[in-house]
Amino acid sequence: MVSTHDVINQSVPLVGYNLFETNRPLQAALRFNAPALDTTALGTLGAALGSADMQTHARLANTHAPELHSHDRFGRRIDTVEFHPSYHALMTLAAGAGLHGTPWASPDPDRHPNGEGSSAHVERAAGFMLFTELEPSILCPISMTYAVTPALRSNAALYADWGPRLTGRSYDPALRLWKEKTGVTMGMGMTEKQGGSDVRANTTQAVRDGSDGWGERYRLTGHKWFFSAPMCDAFLVLAQTSHGLSCFFLPRVLPDGSLNAIRIQRLKDKLGNRANASSEVEFDEAHAWLVGEAGRGVPQILEMGTMTRLDCALGTSGLMRQALSLALNHTSQRSAFGKLLIEQPLMRNVLADLAIESEAACALSIRLARAFDHKNDAQEALMARLLTPIAKFWICKRGSHFAQEAMECLGGNGYVEEGGEGVMTRIYREMPLNSIWEGAGNIMALDLLRAFRRGDTVAALLHELSLARGAHPALDALTAALPTRIEALAGESEGRRLAQDVALAVQAALLYQTAPDAVFSAFCDSRIAGNWGHTFGTLPANTHFEPIIARAMPQ
Ligand SMILES: Cc1cc2nc3c(=O)[nH]c(=O)nc-3n(C[C@H](O)[C@H](O)[C@H](O)COP(=O)(O)OP(=O)(O)OC[C@H]3O[C@@H](n4cnc5c(N)ncnc54)[C@H](O)[C@@H]3O)c2cc1C
């Protein structure tokens, strides 16, 4: 090839930086929610996550999609999914950082049973958020493994055997007997063809098959239409018994070492989330053990769903942060019309608007994680109940819009898959997922309405918001109106509107306590007082753009 031109005015990819050390909003959220937290480990993780090596693993794990091998060459079923070695490298890093279970393995079990009362969930939440910036899809099994403990503890015998392997830091991908493994992962199976949100429609049948050291044993026959990370060692699944829908522990390998009758029919061909395998499965009299009470399967498995909803909010916050970092990195190197893009007034408005959204998402997600650290405290238990649907609904809902705008900051390069900044396309494809799975937007809004039917949740919310009383007139007005609005709710159709406004009020109150005034004021003026347009980049002209952008810079 003859060289026809020099490549100039293109940005250098964002690589070789510490994702934690450069994330001022996250550090502020940690100082506020866990002041005594030693962040050394997060700094180490942040450096690894920003390295060229790990970026390469993230790219390879996404470009070499998982492959299903249903049978071996002799016709025997093996129901195995094969992953690229980079997938395993990412899983090893995530498990080594304790993102799949360490909060449940408290070093101080007397003072902090199950990590509660410590900062373990906040620390793990920060790590999860940072990891999402590198690669979100492998975090599906990591998140489900983290989430399973509260539900699985209802079967003490099972938890005694599996707990230590769920909470350790080693990743062991082999499909073999749990006893022979140093670490295990778990998934969940609720969704069937005829209904996902409404799991009461589940048709999978469970028939009693005796009992043993793990309690009541059943045989499961039926299917799951979405069954992510099928190479997990075990799953919590829902199936119908004579008492109604019940929760079961379903291992891939049975205690005698044989494969359980879980047939992986095919892998889903998904928009994004490509490094993770999501499958369709059938159960052919598969062995399973009851977890919790028969007939109480939905509340039982929702203990798991609550934790994964936290991770949806954390994950989207991490994706927002990475998309913003890429936008800032590019616009601070690329010039157009005689100036760096980041110096163009309209681009500054877009970047500042994104920065505010990203910081608000981070503040709310980490605040929610704090509630899980202190669930023995009545106020915090109520905040966990309220903020879970709020954060999952609002942050995830904002994700796709955010990613589109951040992508546009990179111009045409943002839309192109290859190269260092092809990360942006990955983020864009991933964003809708956190909003859909683990309870889609409407389901979260309806869950909030249910939470408000308890008499004590409104008072708990008002207490949370009182910490910012007098800080901004629009926030005061919104807060003052909420009790009447909640009491006067005419029906479900107002659910999203309420979820949005509660989310904005809580985010504003948090920013008042954790962010500089420029961020807090711009958030309230735009999102609450309504001095804003219908898209990003419409902040009022008197916004202090400079400190907002400087705070968000990833370098
Ligand atoms: C990549 C991927 C991986 C997944 N992995 C798993 C997994 O591992 N395990 C698992 O169990 N599931 C998994 N799911 C399934 C996921 O949780 C469901 O798709 C989701 O819960 C929605 O259920 P559904 O698809 O049946 O849609 P539906 O329940 O039919 O919902 C469709 C729409 O209707 C809305 N809706 C439902 N009820 C109401 C109502 N009462 N009022 C107003 N609106 C309503 C919903 O908000 C949604 O927008 C996965 C999904 C995806 C995309």
Coordinates of C-alpha atoms and ligand atoms in Angstrom, one line a residue:
M1 CA 0.0 0.0 0.0
V2 CA 1.2 3.5 -0.8
S3 CA 0.9 5.8 2.1
T4 CA -1.4 8.6 1.1
H5 CA -1.7 10.6 4.3
D6 CA -0.7 11.0 7.9
V7 CA -3.3 10.0 10.5
I8 CA -3.8 13.1 12.6
N9 CA -6.5 14.5 14.9
Q10 CA -7.6 11.0 16.0
S11 CA -7.7 10.2 19.7
V12 CA -5.4 7.8 21.5
P13 CA -7.4 4.9 23.1
L14 CA -8.1 5.1 26.8
V15 CA -5.8 2.4 28.3
G16 CA -3.3 1.8 31.0
Y17 CA -5.1 3.9 33.7
N18 CA -6.5 3.1 37.1
L19 CA -10.3 3.0 36.9
F20 CA -10.6 3.5 40.7
E21 CA -8.0 6.2 41.3
T22 CA -9.4 8.4 38.5
N23 CA -13.1 8.0 39.5
R24 CA -13.7 10.9 41.8
P25 CA -17.5 10.5 42.0
L26 CA -17.1 6.9 43.1
Q27 CA -14.5 7.8 45.7
A28 CA -16.9 10.5 47.1
A29 CA -19.7 8.0 47.3
L30 CA -17.5 5.6 49.2
R31 CA -16.3 8.3 51.6
F32 CA -20.0 9.1 52.3
N33 CA -21.4 5.6 52.6
A34 CA -18.4 3.7 54.1
P35 CA -16.0 6.3 55.6
A36 CA -13.8 3.7 57.3
L37 CA -13.4 1.5 54.2
D38 CA -9.8 0.7 53.2
T39 CA -9.8 1.2 49.5
T40 CA -6.4 -0.4 48.8
A41 CA -7.9 -3.5 47.2
L42 CA -10.2 -1.3 44.9
G43 CA -7.1 0.6 43.8
T44 CA -5.4 -2.6 42.9
L45 CA -8.4 -3.9 41.0
G46 CA -8.8 -0.5 39.3
A47 CA -5.3 -0.8 37.9
A48 CA -5.9 -4.3 36.6
L49 CA -9.2 -3.3 35.0
G50 CA -7.6 -0.5 33.1
S51 CA -4.7 -2.5 31.8
A52 CA -4.2 -3.3 28.1
D53 CA -4.1 -7.1 28.9
M54 CA -7.5 -7.1 30.5
Q55 CA -8.9 -4.9 27.7
T56 CA -7.7 -7.5 25.3
H57 CA -9.4 -10.3 27.3
A58 CA -12.6 -8.3 27.3
R59 CA -12.5 -7.9 23.5
L60 CA -11.6 -11.6 22.8
A61 CA -14.3 -12.9 25.2
N62 CA -16.9 -10.9 23.2
T63 CA -15.6 -11.6 19.7
H64 CA -15.3 -15.4 20.3
A65 CA -18.8 -16.2 21.5
P66 CA -19.5 -19.2 23.7
E67 CA -20.3 -22.4 21.8
L68 CA -22.8 -25.1 22.8
H69 CA -21.7 -28.8 22.5
S70 CA -24.9 -30.7 23.2
H71 CA -23.4 -34.2 22.4
D72 CA -20.0 -35.7 22.2
R73 CA -18.9 -37.3 18.9
F74 CA -20.3 -40.7 20.1
G75 CA -23.8 -39.3 20.6
R76 CA -23.8 -39.0 24.3
R77 CA -25.3 -35.8 25.8
I78 CA -22.6 -33.6 27.3
D79 CA -24.6 -30.3 27.5
T80 CA -21.4 -28.2 27.7
V81 CA -20.7 -24.6 26.7
E82 CA -17.2 -23.9 25.7
F83 CA -15.7 -20.4 26.3
H84 CA -12.7 -18.6 25.0
P85 CA -9.8 -18.6 27.4
S86 CA -10.3 -14.8 27.8
Y87 CA -13.7 -15.5 29.4
H88 CA -12.0 -17.6 32.0
A89 CA -9.3 -15.0 32.6
L90 CA -12.0 -12.4 33.3
M91 CA -13.9 -14.8 35.6
T92 CA -10.7 -15.5 37.5
L93 CA -10.1 -11.8 38.0
A94 CA -13.7 -11.1 39.1
A95 CA -13.8 -14.1 41.5
G96 CA -10.3 -13.2 42.8
A97 CA -11.6 -9.8 43.7
G98 CA -14.5 -11.4 45.6
L99 CA -17.2 -9.9 43.5
H100 CA -19.2 -13.1 43.6
G101 CA -19.6 -13.6 47.3
T102 CA -17.2 -12.2 49.8
P103 CA -19.7 -10.0 51.6
W104 CA -21.3 -13.2 52.9
A105 CA -18.0 -14.5 54.2
S106 CA -17.4 -11.9 56.8
P107 CA -14.0 -12.0 58.6
D108 CA -15.8 -11.0 61.8
P109 CA -18.9 -13.3 61.9
D110 CA -19.8 -12.3 65.5
R111 CA -20.0 -8.6 64.9
H112 CA -21.0 -8.8 61.3
P113 CA -23.0 -12.0 60.6
N114 CA -23.3 -12.3 56.8
G115 CA -21.3 -9.2 56.4
E116 CA -24.1 -7.1 57.7
G117 CA -22.9 -4.1 59.7
S118 CA -19.6 -3.9 57.8
S119 CA -18.9 -2.2 54.5
A120 CA -18.6 -5.5 52.7
H121 CA -21.5 -4.9 50.3
V122 CA -20.4 -1.4 49.5
E123 CA -16.8 -2.5 48.8
R124 CA -18.0 -5.3 46.6
A125 CA -20.5 -2.9 44.9
A126 CA -17.7 -0.5 44.0
G127 CA -15.6 -3.4 42.6
F128 CA -18.6 -4.7 40.6
M129 CA -19.2 -1.2 39.2
L130 CA -15.5 -0.9 38.2
F131 CA -15.4 -4.3 36.6
T132 CA -18.5 -3.5 34.5
E133 CA -16.5 -0.8 32.9
L134 CA -14.1 -3.4 31.6
E135 CA -16.6 -6.1 30.7
P136 CA -20.2 -6.5 31.8
S137 CA -21.4 -9.8 30.4
I138 CA -19.2 -12.2 32.4
L139 CA -20.6 -10.5 35.5
C140 CA -24.0 -12.3 34.9
P141 CA -22.8 -15.5 36.7
I142 CA -20.8 -13.5 39.2
S143 CA -23.9 -11.5 40.1
M144 CA -26.1 -14.5 40.4
T145 CA -23.6 -16.2 42.6
Y146 CA -23.4 -13.2 44.9
A147 CA -27.2 -13.0 44.9
V148 CA -28.0 -16.6 45.8
T149 CA -26.8 -16.7 49.5
P150 CA -29.8 -15.1 51.2
A151 CA -32.2 -17.5 49.5
L152 CA -30.0 -20.6 49.7
R153 CA -29.4 -20.2 53.5
S154 CA -33.0 -21.3 53.9
N155 CA -31.7 -24.9 53.4
A156 CA -29.1 -25.0 56.1
A157 CA -27.6 -28.4 55.0
L158 CA -27.1 -27.3 51.4
Y159 CA -25.7 -24.0 52.5
A160 CA -23.3 -25.7 54.9
D161 CA -21.8 -27.7 51.9
W162 CA -22.0 -25.0 49.2
G163 CA -21.5 -21.8 51.2
P164 CA -17.7 -21.9 51.6
R165 CA -17.2 -22.6 47.9
L166 CA -19.7 -19.8 47.0
T167 CA -17.9 -17.2 49.0
G168 CA -14.3 -18.2 48.4
R169 CA -12.1 -16.4 45.9
S170 CA -11.2 -19.1 43.5
Y171 CA -12.8 -19.7 40.1
D172 CA -13.0 -23.3 38.9
P173 CA -14.8 -23.7 35.6
A174 CA -14.8 -27.5 35.5
L175 CA -18.1 -29.3 35.3
R176 CA -17.6 -31.8 38.2
L177 CA -18.8 -32.7 41.6
W178 CA -19.0 -29.8 44.0
K179 CA -16.8 -31.5 46.6
E180 CA -13.9 -31.7 44.2
K181 CA -14.0 -28.0 43.3
T182 CA -12.4 -25.1 45.1
G183 CA -15.0 -22.6 43.9
V184 CA -18.5 -22.8 42.5
T185 CA -21.0 -20.5 40.7
M186 CA -24.8 -20.5 40.7
G187 CA -27.5 -19.2 38.4
M188 CA -31.3 -18.9 38.5
G189 CA -34.2 -20.2 36.4
M190 CA -37.6 -18.6 36.6
T191 CA -38.6 -17.4 33.1
E192 CA -40.6 -19.8 30.9
K193 CA -42.0 -19.3 27.5
Q194 CA -45.5 -18.5 28.7
G195 CA -44.4 -15.9 31.3
G196 CA -41.4 -14.2 32.8
S197 CA -42.6 -11.3 34.8
D198 CA -45.7 -13.4 35.8
V199 CA -43.9 -16.5 37.1
R200 CA -47.1 -17.8 38.4
A201 CA -47.6 -19.1 34.9
N202 CA -44.7 -21.5 35.3
T203 CA -45.6 -25.0 34.2
T204 CA -42.5 -27.0 35.2
Q205 CA -43.6 -29.7 37.5
A206 CA -41.8 -31.0 40.6
V207 CA -42.7 -34.5 41.9
R208 CA -41.5 -35.7 45.3
D209 CA -38.7 -38.3 45.2
G210 CA -37.8 -38.9 48.9
S211 CA -35.4 -37.1 51.1
D212 CA -31.7 -37.2 52.1
G213 CA -29.1 -35.0 53.8
W214 CA -30.0 -32.0 51.7
G215 CA -33.7 -32.3 52.6
E216 CA -36.7 -33.0 50.4
R217 CA -35.7 -34.3 47.0
Y218 CA -37.9 -33.8 43.9
R219 CA -37.8 -34.6 40.2
L220 CA -38.3 -31.7 37.8
T221 CA -39.8 -31.9 34.4
G222 CA -40.4 -28.9 32.1
H223 CA -38.3 -26.1 30.7
K224 CA -36.8 -22.6 31.2
W225 CA -36.9 -20.2 28.3
F226 CA -34.0 -18.0 29.6
F227 CA -31.3 -19.8 31.6
S228 CA -28.2 -17.7 31.7
A229 CA -24.7 -19.0 32.4
P230 CA -25.7 -22.7 32.1
M231 CA -22.2 -23.8 33.1
C232 CA -22.9 -22.7 36.6
D233 CA -22.6 -25.5 39.1
A234 CA -26.1 -25.1 40.4
F235 CA -29.3 -23.0 40.0
L236 CA -32.2 -21.9 42.0
V237 CA -35.3 -22.6 39.9
L238 CA -39.1 -22.4 40.3
A239 CA -41.4 -25.3 39.7
Q240 CA -44.9 -26.3 40.6
T241 CA -45.6 -28.7 43.5
S242 CA -49.0 -29.8 45.0
H243 CA -48.5 -26.8 47.3
G244 CA -47.9 -24.3 44.5
L245 CA -44.8 -22.7 43.0
S246 CA -41.7 -23.7 45.0
C247 CA -38.0 -22.9 44.9
F248 CA -35.5 -25.7 44.2
F249 CA -31.7 -26.2 44.2
L250 CA -30.8 -27.8 40.9
P251 CA -27.1 -28.9 40.6
R252 CA -25.5 -29.6 37.2
V253 CA -23.6 -32.6 38.6
L254 CA -25.4 -35.0 41.0
P255 CA -23.9 -36.3 44.2
D256 CA -22.9 -39.6 42.5
G257 CA -20.9 -37.6 39.9
S258 CA -23.3 -38.1 37.0
L259 CA -24.7 -35.2 35.0
N260 CA -28.2 -34.0 36.1
A261 CA -30.9 -34.2 33.4
I262 CA -30.6 -30.5 32.4
R263 CA -30.7 -30.4 28.6
I264 CA -29.3 -27.3 27.0
Q265 CA -31.4 -26.9 23.9
R266 CA -29.6 -23.9 22.3
L267 CA -27.9 -20.6 23.2
K268 CA -29.7 -17.3 22.7
D269 CA -28.6 -15.1 19.8
K270 CA -28.5 -11.8 21.8
L271 CA -28.2 -8.1 20.9
G272 CA -25.2 -7.8 23.3
N273 CA -24.0 -9.5 26.4
R274 CA -22.0 -11.7 24.0
A275 CA -19.4 -13.1 26.3
N276 CA -22.1 -14.6 28.5
A277 CA -24.0 -17.7 27.4
S278 CA -27.8 -17.5 27.8
S279 CA -29.6 -20.7 27.1
E280 CA -32.9 -22.5 26.7
V281 CA -33.1 -25.7 28.8
E282 CA -35.3 -28.6 29.4
F283 CA -35.5 -30.6 32.6
D284 CA -36.1 -34.3 32.1
E285 CA -36.9 -35.6 35.6
A286 CA -33.9 -33.6 36.8
H287 CA -33.0 -34.0 40.5
A288 CA -33.6 -31.0 42.7
W289 CA -33.8 -30.2 46.4
L290 CA -36.4 -27.9 48.1
V291 CA -35.2 -24.5 49.3
G292 CA -37.6 -22.8 51.8
E293 CA -41.2 -23.8 52.2
A294 CA -43.1 -25.6 49.5
G295 CA -45.6 -23.2 47.9
R296 CA -43.5 -20.1 48.9
G297 CA -41.2 -20.2 45.9
V298 CA -41.7 -16.7 44.6
P299 CA -40.8 -14.8 47.8
Q300 CA -38.0 -17.3 48.3
I301 CA -36.3 -16.7 44.9
L302 CA -37.0 -13.0 45.1
E303 CA -34.5 -12.8 47.9
M304 CA -32.0 -13.6 45.1
G305 CA -33.8 -11.3 42.7
T306 CA -33.4 -8.4 45.0
M307 CA -29.6 -8.7 45.1
T308 CA -29.4 -9.0 41.3
R309 CA -31.5 -5.9 40.9
L310 CA -28.9 -4.0 43.0
D311 CA -26.3 -5.3 40.5
C312 CA -28.4 -4.1 37.5
A313 CA -28.2 -0.6 39.0
L314 CA -24.5 -0.9 39.7
G315 CA -23.8 -2.4 36.3
T316 CA -25.5 0.4 34.4
S317 CA -23.7 3.0 36.6
G318 CA -20.4 1.4 35.6
L319 CA -21.4 1.3 31.9
M320 CA -22.3 5.0 32.1
R321 CA -19.0 5.9 33.7
Q322 CA -17.1 4.0 31.0
A323 CA -19.1 5.6 28.2
L324 CA -18.5 9.0 29.7
S325 CA -14.8 8.4 30.1
L326 CA -14.5 7.3 26.5
A327 CA -16.4 10.5 25.5
L328 CA -14.1 12.7 27.6
N329 CA -11.0 11.0 26.3
H330 CA -12.0 11.5 22.7
T331 CA -13.3 15.0 22.9
S332 CA -10.2 16.2 24.8
Q333 CA -8.0 15.0 21.8
R334 CA -10.1 15.7 18.8
S335 CA -10.5 19.1 17.2
A336 CA -13.2 20.5 15.0
F337 CA -13.8 24.0 13.7
G338 CA -10.6 25.3 15.3
K339 CA -11.0 24.0 18.9
L340 CA -10.8 20.8 20.8
L341 CA -14.3 19.3 20.9
I342 CA -14.2 19.5 24.7
E343 CA -13.8 23.3 24.4
Q344 CA -16.8 23.8 22.1
P345 CA -19.6 25.3 24.3
L346 CA -22.3 22.9 23.1
M347 CA -20.1 19.9 23.6
R348 CA -19.3 21.1 27.1
N349 CA -23.0 21.1 27.8
V350 CA -23.4 17.6 26.5
L351 CA -20.4 16.3 28.5
A352 CA -21.4 18.1 31.7
D353 CA -25.0 16.8 31.4
L354 CA -23.7 13.2 31.0
A355 CA -21.3 13.7 33.9
I356 CA -24.1 14.8 36.2
E357 CA -26.2 11.8 35.2
S358 CA -23.3 9.4 35.7
E359 CA -22.5 10.8 39.1
A360 CA -26.2 10.7 40.2
A361 CA -26.3 7.0 39.1
C362 CA -23.2 6.2 41.0
A363 CA -24.4 8.0 44.2
L364 CA -27.7 6.1 44.2
S365 CA -26.2 2.7 43.5
I366 CA -23.6 2.9 46.2
R367 CA -26.2 4.3 48.6
L368 CA -28.4 1.2 47.9
A369 CA -25.4 -1.1 48.6
R370 CA -25.0 0.6 52.0
A371 CA -28.5 -0.4 52.9
F372 CA -27.6 -4.0 52.4
D373 CA -24.7 -3.6 54.7
H374 CA -27.0 -2.4 57.5
K375 CA -30.2 -4.4 57.1
N376 CA -30.3 -5.0 60.9
D377 CA -31.1 -1.2 61.1
A378 CA -34.8 -0.6 60.6
Q379 CA -34.3 2.6 58.5
E380 CA -31.7 0.9 56.3
A381 CA -33.9 -2.2 55.8
L382 CA -36.7 0.1 54.6
M383 CA -34.3 1.9 52.3
A384 CA -33.2 -1.4 50.8
R385 CA -36.8 -2.2 50.1
L386 CA -37.6 1.2 48.6
L387 CA -34.4 2.0 46.7
T388 CA -34.0 -1.4 45.0
P389 CA -36.9 -0.9 42.6
I390 CA -36.1 2.9 42.4
A391 CA -32.5 2.4 41.4
K392 CA -33.2 -0.6 39.1
F393 CA -36.0 1.3 37.3
W394 CA -34.5 4.7 37.0
I395 CA -30.8 4.1 36.4
C396 CA -31.3 1.3 34.0
K397 CA -34.0 3.3 32.1
R398 CA -31.5 6.1 31.6
G399 CA -28.8 3.8 30.4
S400 CA -29.6 3.5 26.7
H401 CA -30.2 7.2 26.2
F402 CA -26.9 7.9 27.9
A403 CA -25.0 5.4 25.8
Q404 CA -26.4 6.9 22.6
E405 CA -25.3 10.4 23.5
A406 CA -21.8 9.3 24.7
M407 CA -21.4 7.4 21.4
E408 CA -22.3 10.4 19.4
C409 CA -19.5 12.4 21.1
L410 CA -17.1 10.1 19.2
G411 CA -18.8 10.8 15.9
G412 CA -18.6 8.0 13.4
N413 CA -15.8 6.2 15.3
G414 CA -18.3 5.6 18.1
Y415 CA -20.4 3.5 15.9
V416 CA -17.6 1.3 14.7
E417 CA -16.9 -2.1 16.4
E418 CA -13.2 -2.5 15.9
G419 CA -10.3 -1.0 17.9
G420 CA -9.9 0.2 21.4
E421 CA -13.0 2.4 21.4
G422 CA -15.2 -0.4 19.9
V423 CA -16.0 -0.7 23.6
M424 CA -18.7 2.0 23.0
T425 CA -20.7 -0.3 20.8
R426 CA -20.4 -3.0 23.4
I427 CA -21.8 -0.6 26.0
Y428 CA -24.6 0.5 23.7
R429 CA -25.7 -3.1 23.1
E430 CA -25.5 -4.0 26.8
M431 CA -27.5 -1.1 28.1
P432 CA -31.1 -2.3 27.5
L433 CA -30.4 -5.6 29.1
N434 CA -30.1 -4.3 32.7
S435 CA -33.5 -2.7 32.2
I436 CA -35.2 -5.8 30.9
W437 CA -33.9 -8.7 33.0
E438 CA -34.5 -9.2 36.7
G439 CA -37.8 -7.3 36.4
A440 CA -38.4 -4.9 33.5
G441 CA -39.3 -1.2 34.0
N442 CA -43.0 -1.6 34.7
I443 CA -42.4 -4.4 37.1
M444 CA -40.1 -2.2 39.1
A445 CA -42.6 0.6 39.1
L446 CA -45.3 -1.7 40.3
D447 CA -42.9 -3.1 43.0
L448 CA -42.4 0.5 44.2
L449 CA -46.1 1.0 44.6
R450 CA -46.3 -2.3 46.6
A451 CA -43.5 -1.0 48.8
F452 CA -45.4 2.3 49.4
R453 CA -48.4 0.3 50.6
R454 CA -46.4 -0.4 53.8
G455 CA -47.1 2.4 56.2
D456 CA -43.5 2.9 57.3
T457 CA -41.8 3.4 53.9
V458 CA -43.0 6.9 53.3
A459 CA -41.6 8.1 56.6
A460 CA -38.3 6.3 55.9
L461 CA -38.1 8.1 52.5
L462 CA -38.8 11.5 54.1
H463 CA -36.1 10.9 56.6
E464 CA -33.6 10.2 53.8
L465 CA -34.6 13.3 52.0
S466 CA -34.6 15.5 55.1
L467 CA -30.8 15.4 55.0
A468 CA -31.0 17.8 52.1
R469 CA -33.8 20.0 53.5
G470 CA -33.3 23.7 52.5
A471 CA -30.6 22.9 49.9
H472 CA -32.6 23.7 46.8
P473 CA -36.1 25.1 46.6
A474 CA -37.2 22.7 43.8
L475 CA -36.0 19.7 45.8
D476 CA -37.9 21.0 48.8
A477 CA -41.1 21.4 46.8
L478 CA -40.8 17.9 45.3
T479 CA -40.1 16.4 48.7
A480 CA -43.1 18.2 50.3
A481 CA -45.4 17.0 47.6
L482 CA -44.4 13.3 47.7
P483 CA -46.5 12.1 50.7
T484 CA -49.7 13.6 49.2
R485 CA -48.9 12.1 45.8
I486 CA -48.3 8.7 47.3
E487 CA -51.4 8.8 49.3
A488 CA -53.6 10.0 46.5
L489 CA -52.2 7.5 43.9
A490 CA -55.1 6.9 41.5
G491 CA -53.7 3.7 40.0
E492 CA -50.8 1.8 38.5
S493 CA -50.6 4.1 35.5
E494 CA -48.8 6.7 37.7
G495 CA -46.2 4.2 38.8
R496 CA -43.4 5.2 36.4
R497 CA -43.9 8.9 37.1
L498 CA -43.7 8.3 40.8
A499 CA -40.6 6.1 40.5
Q500 CA -38.9 8.7 38.4
D501 CA -39.6 11.5 40.8
V502 CA -38.6 9.6 43.9
A503 CA -35.4 8.6 42.2
L504 CA -34.6 12.2 41.2
A505 CA -35.3 13.4 44.8
V506 CA -33.1 10.7 46.3
Q507 CA -30.3 11.3 43.8
A508 CA -30.4 15.1 44.5
A509 CA -30.3 14.6 48.2
L510 CA -27.3 12.3 47.8
L511 CA -25.5 14.7 45.5
Y512 CA -26.0 17.5 48.0
Q513 CA -24.1 15.4 50.5
T514 CA -21.4 14.0 48.2
A515 CA -20.8 16.2 45.2
P516 CA -19.6 19.8 44.7
D517 CA -22.2 22.5 44.5
A518 CA -21.8 22.8 40.7
V519 CA -23.0 19.2 40.2
F520 CA -25.8 19.4 42.8
S521 CA -27.2 22.7 41.6
A522 CA -27.1 21.7 37.9
F523 CA -28.8 18.4 38.8
C524 CA -31.6 20.2 40.7
D525 CA -32.0 23.1 38.2
S526 CA -32.3 20.7 35.2
R527 CA -33.9 17.5 36.5
I528 CA -36.1 18.8 39.3
A529 CA -36.8 22.5 38.6
G530 CA -37.3 21.7 34.9
N531 CA -34.8 24.1 33.4
W532 CA -33.8 21.5 30.9
G533 CA -34.7 20.1 27.5
H534 CA -35.7 16.6 26.4
T535 CA -32.2 15.4 25.6
F536 CA -28.7 15.6 27.0
G537 CA -26.8 18.8 26.4
T538 CA -29.7 21.1 27.4
L539 CA -28.4 22.4 30.8
P540 CA -29.1 26.0 31.5
A541 CA -26.4 28.4 30.2
N542 CA -25.4 29.6 33.7
T543 CA -24.3 26.0 34.6
H544 CA -20.7 25.8 36.0
F545 CA -19.5 23.5 33.2
E546 CA -15.8 23.7 34.0
P547 CA -15.8 22.0 37.5
I548 CA -18.4 19.4 36.4
I549 CA -16.3 18.3 33.5
A550 CA -13.0 18.5 35.4
R551 CA -14.4 16.2 38.1
A552 CA -15.5 13.6 35.6
M553 CA -12.2 13.4 33.7
P554 CA -10.8 9.9 33.7
Q555 CA -7.2 11.1 33.9
Ligands
LIG1 C1 -30.1 -12.0 27.9 C2 -31.2 -12.4 28.9 C3 -30.8 -13.3 29.9 C4 -31.8 -13.7 30.8 N1 -31.4 -14.7 31.8 C5 -32.4 -15.1 32.6 C6 -32.0 -16.2 33.6 O1 -30.9 -16.6 33.7 N2 -33.0 -16.6 34.3 C7 -34.3 -16.2 34.2 O2 -35.1 -16.7 35.0 N3 -34.6 -15.3 33.3 C8 -33.7 -14.7 32.5 N4 -34.0 -13.8 31.6 C9 -35.4 -13.4 31.4 C10 -35.8 -12.1 31.9 O3 -35.7 -12.0 33.3 C11 -37.3 -11.8 31.4 O4 -37.2 -11.7 30.0 C12 -37.9 -10.6 32.0 O5 -38.2 -10.9 33.4 C13 -39.2 -10.3 31.4 O6 -40.0 -11.4 31.2 P1 -40.7 -11.8 29.8 O7 -39.6 -11.9 28.8 O8 -41.5 -13.0 29.9 O9 -41.6 -10.6 29.4 P2 -43.1 -10.3 29.9 O10 -43.2 -10.8 31.3 O11 -44.0 -10.8 28.9 O12 -43.1 -8.7 29.9 C14 -43.1 -8.0 28.7 C15 -43.4 -6.5 29.0 O13 -44.6 -6.4 29.7 C16 -44.4 -5.6 30.9 N5 -45.3 -6.1 31.9 C17 -45.5 -7.3 32.5 N6 -46.4 -7.3 33.4 C18 -46.9 -6.1 33.4 C19 -48.0 -5.4 34.2 N7 -48.6 -6.1 35.1 N8 -48.2 -4.1 34.0 C20 -47.5 -3.4 33.1 N9 -46.5 -4.0 32.3 C21 -46.3 -5.3 32.5 C22 -42.9 -5.9 31.3 O14 -42.4 -4.8 32.1 C23 -42.3 -5.9 29.9 O15 -42.0 -4.6 29.5 C24 -33.1 -13.3 30.7 C25 -33.4 -12.3 29.7 C26 -32.5 -11.9 28.8 C27 -32.9 -10.9 27.8

